Short mmCIF file of C-alpha atoms and ligand atoms in Angstrom, two decimals:
data_model
loop_
_atom_site.label_atom_id
_atom_site.label_comp_id
_atom_site.label_asym_id
_atom_site.label_seq_id
_atom_site.Cartn_x
_atom_site.Cartn_y
_atom_site.Cartn_z
CA MET A 1 96.96 89.88 105.26
CA LYS A 2 95.49 90.99 101.72
CA ILE A 3 95.96 88.75 99.14
CA VAL A 4 95.78 89.91 95.17
CA ILE A 5 95.91 87.62 91.98
CA VAL A 6 98.39 89.36 89.33
CA THR A 7 97.74 87.74 85.14
CA GLY A 8 100.92 88.09 83.71
CA GLY A 9 102.56 88.35 86.28
CA SER A 10 106.09 86.91 84.94
CA ARG A 11 107.07 90.01 83.00
CA GLY A 12 107.17 93.55 82.58
CA LEU A 13 103.93 95.56 84.32
CA GLY A 14 102.40 92.23 86.10
CA ALA A 15 106.09 91.49 87.32
CA SER A 16 106.22 95.23 89.08
CA THR A 17 102.82 95.00 89.85
CA ALA A 18 102.86 91.77 91.89
CA ILE A 19 106.80 93.44 93.64
CA GLU A 20 104.86 96.71 94.52
CA CYS A 21 101.71 94.58 95.90
CA ALA A 22 104.22 92.58 97.82
CA ARG A 23 106.53 95.89 99.13
CA LYS A 24 102.76 96.80 100.59
CA GLY A 25 102.18 93.67 102.81
CA MET A 26 99.97 91.89 100.64
CA GLY A 27 100.49 88.09 99.81
CA VAL A 28 100.94 87.58 95.67
CA ILE A 29 99.42 85.10 93.15
CA ILE A 30 100.94 85.58 90.24
CA THR A 31 100.40 83.90 86.74
CA TYR A 32 102.56 82.83 83.64
CA ASN A 33 101.44 81.90 80.94
CA SER A 34 104.66 80.00 79.15
CA ASN A 35 107.80 81.52 81.15
CA LEU A 36 108.04 80.15 83.91
CA GLU A 37 111.50 80.85 84.76
CA LYS A 38 110.81 84.85 84.44
CA ALA A 39 107.91 83.88 86.67
CA ASP A 40 110.09 82.03 89.16
CA GLU A 41 112.49 84.91 89.39
CA VAL A 42 109.49 87.24 90.11
CA VAL A 43 108.78 85.12 93.20
CA ARG A 44 112.16 84.17 94.22
CA THR A 45 112.97 88.21 94.36
CA ILE A 46 109.30 89.08 96.70
CA VAL A 47 110.46 86.11 99.08
CA GLU A 48 113.59 86.98 99.62
CA ASN A 49 112.66 90.36 100.36
CA GLY A 50 110.54 89.28 103.07
CA GLY A 51 107.22 88.92 100.66
CA GLN A 52 104.47 85.63 100.32
CA ALA A 53 104.30 84.95 96.46
CA VAL A 54 103.43 81.84 94.19
CA ALA A 55 103.19 81.28 90.30
CA LEU A 56 100.52 79.22 88.61
CA LYS A 57 100.29 78.90 84.97
CA LEU A 58 97.51 80.07 83.19
CA ASP A 59 96.60 80.78 79.47
CA VAL A 60 93.79 83.50 79.67
CA GLY A 61 93.31 83.43 76.27
CA ASP A 62 92.07 79.41 77.24
CA VAL A 63 88.47 79.99 78.80
CA GLY A 64 88.38 75.74 78.94
CA SER A 65 91.17 76.06 81.56
CA PHE A 66 89.80 78.55 84.23
CA ALA A 67 87.94 75.73 86.69
CA GLY A 68 91.61 73.97 86.76
CA PHE A 69 93.04 77.38 88.20
CA HIS A 70 89.87 78.40 89.67
CA GLU A 71 90.93 74.68 91.49
CA ALA A 72 94.56 75.72 91.59
CA VAL A 73 93.85 78.82 93.30
CA ALA A 74 92.08 77.55 95.72
CA ALA A 75 94.88 74.91 97.10
CA GLN A 76 97.35 77.66 97.28
CA LEU A 77 94.90 79.68 99.41
CA ARG A 78 94.39 76.96 101.92
CA PHE A 79 98.12 75.95 101.53
CA VAL A 80 100.33 78.75 101.99
CA TRP A 81 97.85 81.04 103.64
CA ARG A 82 95.09 79.55 105.41
CA ARG A 83 92.48 80.99 103.87
CA GLY A 84 89.40 79.87 101.50
CA ASP A 85 89.68 83.37 100.10
CA PHE A 86 91.20 85.94 98.42
CA ASP A 87 90.87 90.45 98.33
CA TYR A 88 92.31 91.23 94.80
CA LEU A 89 92.25 90.57 91.11
CA VAL A 90 93.96 92.81 88.11
CA ASN A 91 94.03 91.47 85.13
CA ASN A 92 97.22 92.48 82.98
CA ALA A 93 97.94 89.56 80.96
CA GLY A 94 98.54 90.56 77.39
CA TYR A 95 100.43 90.86 74.22
CA GLY A 96 100.22 93.01 71.12
CA LEU A 97 100.51 92.60 67.39
CA PHE A 98 100.56 95.53 64.51
CA ASN A 99 98.67 94.58 61.76
CA PRO A 100 96.57 97.48 59.54
CA ILE A 101 93.30 96.42 59.36
CA ALA A 102 93.35 95.80 55.81
CA SER A 103 95.38 92.88 56.80
CA VAL A 104 94.66 91.49 60.26
CA THR A 105 93.50 87.43 59.80
CA GLU A 106 90.35 86.37 61.67
CA GLU A 107 93.07 84.29 63.91
CA GLN A 108 94.55 86.98 64.93
CA PHE A 109 91.20 89.08 65.52
CA ASP A 110 90.14 85.87 68.13
CA GLY A 111 93.35 85.48 69.93
CA LEU A 112 93.53 89.32 70.93
CA PHE A 113 90.01 89.00 71.79
CA ASN A 114 90.71 85.68 73.56
CA VAL A 115 93.26 87.30 75.57
CA HIS A 116 92.39 91.56 76.26
CA LEU A 117 88.30 90.80 76.55
CA LYS A 118 86.84 87.12 76.58
CA GLY A 119 89.74 86.13 78.97
CA PRO A 120 89.24 89.04 81.73
CA PHE A 121 85.40 88.37 81.52
CA PHE A 122 84.97 84.66 82.29
CA LEU A 123 88.20 84.84 84.89
CA THR A 124 86.16 87.39 86.57
CA GLN A 125 83.23 85.53 86.51
CA ILE A 126 84.96 82.26 87.46
CA MET A 127 87.12 83.46 90.18
CA LEU A 128 84.68 85.86 91.99
CA PRO A 129 82.79 83.35 94.25
CA LEU A 130 86.39 83.22 95.36
CA MET A 131 87.05 86.87 96.39
CA ALA A 132 86.00 88.10 99.47
CA ASP A 133 83.49 91.22 99.66
CA GLY A 134 85.07 94.29 99.69
CA GLY A 135 87.66 93.56 97.25
CA GLN A 136 88.69 94.78 94.27
CA ILE A 137 89.14 93.98 90.60
CA ILE A 138 91.50 96.05 88.60
CA ASN A 139 91.64 95.53 84.49
CA ILE A 140 94.77 96.84 82.36
CA THR A 141 93.46 99.01 79.32
CA SER A 142 95.41 101.53 77.29
CA ALA A 143 95.69 105.06 76.33
CA THR A 144 95.39 103.50 72.83
CA SER A 145 91.64 103.21 73.25
CA ARG A 146 91.62 106.85 73.53
CA VAL A 147 94.17 107.80 70.82
CA ALA A 148 94.12 106.18 67.89
CA THR A 149 97.68 104.15 66.58
CA ALA A 150 97.69 102.98 63.20
CA GLY A 151 98.45 99.42 63.14
CA ILE A 152 96.82 98.03 66.46
CA ALA A 153 93.16 98.56 65.69
CA PRO A 154 91.73 95.00 67.48
CA TYR A 155 94.21 95.25 70.30
CA ALA A 156 92.82 98.85 71.06
CA ALA A 157 88.85 98.28 70.52
CA PHE A 158 89.28 95.12 72.79
CA LYS A 159 90.82 97.43 75.23
CA GLY A 160 88.22 99.91 74.91
CA GLY A 161 85.42 97.29 75.64
CA LEU A 162 87.72 95.80 78.99
CA GLU A 163 87.17 100.08 79.47
CA VAL A 164 83.66 99.51 79.08
CA LEU A 165 83.30 96.09 81.17
CA THR A 166 85.33 97.86 83.76
CA ARG A 167 81.97 99.72 84.97
CA TYR A 168 79.65 97.03 84.54
CA MET A 169 81.76 94.85 86.87
CA ALA A 170 81.45 98.39 89.16
CA LYS A 171 78.19 97.83 88.83
CA GLU A 172 77.12 94.73 89.47
CA PHE A 173 79.79 93.70 92.07
CA GLY A 174 78.70 97.00 94.42
CA ASP A 175 76.58 95.01 96.75
CA ARG A 176 79.32 92.82 97.72
CA ARG A 177 81.23 96.18 98.24
CA ILE A 178 83.44 95.38 95.25
CA ARG A 179 85.10 98.23 93.28
CA ALA A 180 86.35 97.63 89.18
CA ASN A 181 89.12 100.09 87.70
CA SER A 182 90.93 100.04 84.95
CA ILE A 183 94.24 101.16 84.84
CA ALA A 184 95.31 103.00 81.30
CA PRO A 185 99.24 103.03 80.69
CA GLY A 186 100.58 105.04 77.63
CA ALA A 187 103.95 104.01 76.12
CA ILE A 188 106.00 101.66 78.78
CA ARG A 189 109.27 100.45 78.39
CA THR A 190 108.48 96.15 78.07
CA GLU A 191 108.68 93.26 75.83
CA LEU A 192 105.13 94.05 74.55
CA ALA A 193 104.71 93.49 70.85
CA GLY A 194 108.75 93.18 70.42
CA GLY A 195 109.82 95.88 72.74
CA LEU A 196 110.75 99.78 71.68
CA ASN A 197 113.40 100.29 69.33
CA ASP A 198 114.95 103.87 69.51
CA GLU A 199 113.10 105.21 66.78
CA PHE A 200 109.88 104.15 67.84
CA GLU A 201 110.89 105.17 71.74
CA MET A 202 111.90 108.84 70.45
CA MET A 203 108.51 109.37 68.99
CA LEU A 204 106.34 107.89 71.65
CA ALA A 205 108.36 110.18 74.09
CA GLY A 206 107.90 113.40 71.61
CA GLN A 207 104.61 112.74 72.08
CA THR A 208 104.20 112.34 75.82
CA ALA A 209 104.38 115.82 78.04
CA LEU A 210 107.02 114.68 80.49
CA GLY A 211 109.39 113.93 77.45
CA ARG A 212 109.93 110.11 77.82
CA VAL A 213 108.36 106.60 78.06
CA GLY A 214 106.92 105.32 81.59
CA GLU A 215 109.26 102.44 83.47
CA PRO A 216 107.13 99.08 84.65
CA GLU A 217 107.57 100.31 88.40
CA GLU A 218 105.17 103.55 87.11
CA ILE A 219 102.18 101.36 86.81
CA GLY A 220 102.75 98.55 89.22
CA GLY A 221 103.15 101.62 91.76
CA VAL A 222 99.78 103.00 90.96
CA VAL A 223 97.97 99.41 90.81
CA ALA A 224 99.23 98.59 94.41
CA SER A 225 98.64 102.57 95.44
CA LEU A 226 95.06 101.83 94.54
CA LEU A 227 94.43 98.63 95.87
CA SER A 228 95.96 99.29 99.16
CA GLY A 229 93.30 100.82 100.64
CA GLU A 230 93.99 104.71 100.48
CA ASN A 231 91.61 105.24 97.87
CA ARG A 232 88.34 103.40 98.70
CA TRP A 233 86.17 105.88 97.12
CA ILE A 234 87.90 105.45 93.73
CA ASN A 235 85.25 103.38 91.53
CA ALA A 236 84.19 102.63 87.96
CA GLN A 237 87.06 104.58 86.65
CA ASN A 238 89.51 104.29 83.66
CA ILE A 239 92.67 106.23 85.18
CA GLU A 240 95.30 106.92 82.21
CA VAL A 241 98.54 106.68 83.62
CA ALA A 242 100.97 108.02 80.58
CA GLY A 243 103.16 110.86 81.36
CA GLY A 244 100.16 113.19 79.24
CA TYR A 245 100.48 111.23 76.42
CA ILE A 246 99.16 113.45 73.45
CA ILE A 247 97.31 115.71 75.35
N1 NAP B 1 103.82 98.22 77.72
C1 NAP B 1 102.91 98.74 76.96
O1 NAP B 1 103.71 100.18 76.74
C2 NAP B 1 101.26 99.07 77.53
C3 NAP B 1 101.09 100.53 76.80
C4 NAP B 1 98.99 99.72 77.38
C5 NAP B 1 98.94 98.35 78.24
N2 NAP B 1 99.85 97.96 78.40
C6 NAP B 1 99.25 96.43 78.66
O2 NAP B 1 99.72 96.21 79.76
C7 NAP B 1 99.33 94.61 80.00
C8 NAP B 1 101.10 93.66 80.54
O3 NAP B 1 101.70 93.99 79.26
P1 NAP B 1 103.57 94.47 79.67
O4 NAP B 1 103.48 95.61 78.82
O5 NAP B 1 103.66 94.26 80.82
O6 NAP B 1 103.81 93.09 78.47
P2 NAP B 1 105.06 92.40 78.29
O7 NAP B 1 106.25 92.38 79.06
O8 NAP B 1 104.93 91.20 77.36
O9 NAP B 1 104.34 90.86 79.71
C9 NAP B 1 103.45 90.09 78.87
C10 NAP B 1 102.76 89.44 80.57
O10 NAP B 1 101.72 89.11 79.58
C11 NAP B 1 101.86 87.62 79.73
N3 NAP B 1 100.97 86.48 78.83
C12 NAP B 1 101.16 87.13 77.68
N4 NAP B 1 99.93 86.31 76.38
C13 NAP B 1 99.04 85.63 77.74
C14 NAP B 1 98.29 84.52 77.83
N5 NAP B 1 97.60 84.46 76.58
N6 NAP B 1 97.51 83.80 78.96
C15 NAP B 1 98.35 84.79 80.09
N7 NAP B 1 99.35 85.39 80.15
C16 NAP B 1 99.54 86.12 79.08
C17 NAP B 1 103.02 87.17 79.73
O11 NAP B 1 103.55 85.78 80.61
P3 NAP B 1 104.63 84.91 79.70
O12 NAP B 1 105.87 85.74 80.53
O13 NAP B 1 104.65 83.54 80.67
O14 NAP B 1 104.93 84.99 78.16
C18 NAP B 1 104.01 88.16 80.46
O15 NAP B 1 103.83 87.78 81.99
C19 NAP B 1 98.77 94.09 78.71
O16 NAP B 1 97.49 93.75 78.83
C20 NAP B 1 99.18 95.37 77.90
O17 NAP B 1 97.99 95.28 77.31
C21 NAP B 1 101.01 97.47 77.97
#
């Protein structure tokens, strides 16, 4: 059984990714930041459908906590799966914040940077020795790095940085046959940045060739399928999954 770690697996795209991966027969370790109840719900859904999953707490913005997380993962791998390694890492955790460049504070900038770029960088670094050769990394980026949307500049810039980092991961980890790709969702119906109100949703739907916003499982399904081994020559790519957003 392949084992995947999905950060921010308690809600939204991460929860859907975890459920879709379990459906494809993977063992799943999800992380949550504060929402233990939602994380437990995801684990329950997976287990009730015959899969295996555990939830661990992780603040992706707190690099100092990563050594403890590494230990916790190693313990769960031994205890639940009798293994000393895992196969896939999905760097998904994140949050949104609307504020124009003119009024972004240093604290807001640093918070977004820590979770969206520094966190995935150092989490991948510390988890890499525990990842099996031939593994995969999927970073969740965003279509907002391609199309400028006023009010989310630091977020989009760090997602753009994560897209570049993905190519460097593919370059540096290829000797262990570890692939790295990123998935860039367009607007998806989740609780990100407080969710979509009707007006915002209509605007985004109007900018999308398929005429609607996406649903979480439309991202989770792509991540699970990319991990499932049917796409083993795809490497170092940023794949936009957005229904044709501003084309
Ligand atoms: N939804 C979209 O339209 C969209 C589009 C493009 C990209 N994305 C990206 O997709 C990813 C998932 O977003 P989503 O829409 O699923 O958001 P969401 O529904 O708000 O879920 C966010 C998840 O990330 C976790 N999280 C937030 N801050 C964290 C932190 N500091 N440390 C660890 N975990 C943290 C949350 O944990 P708790 O439940 O414990 O709070 C939750 O599991 C993000 O990276 C986002 O930028 C989303």
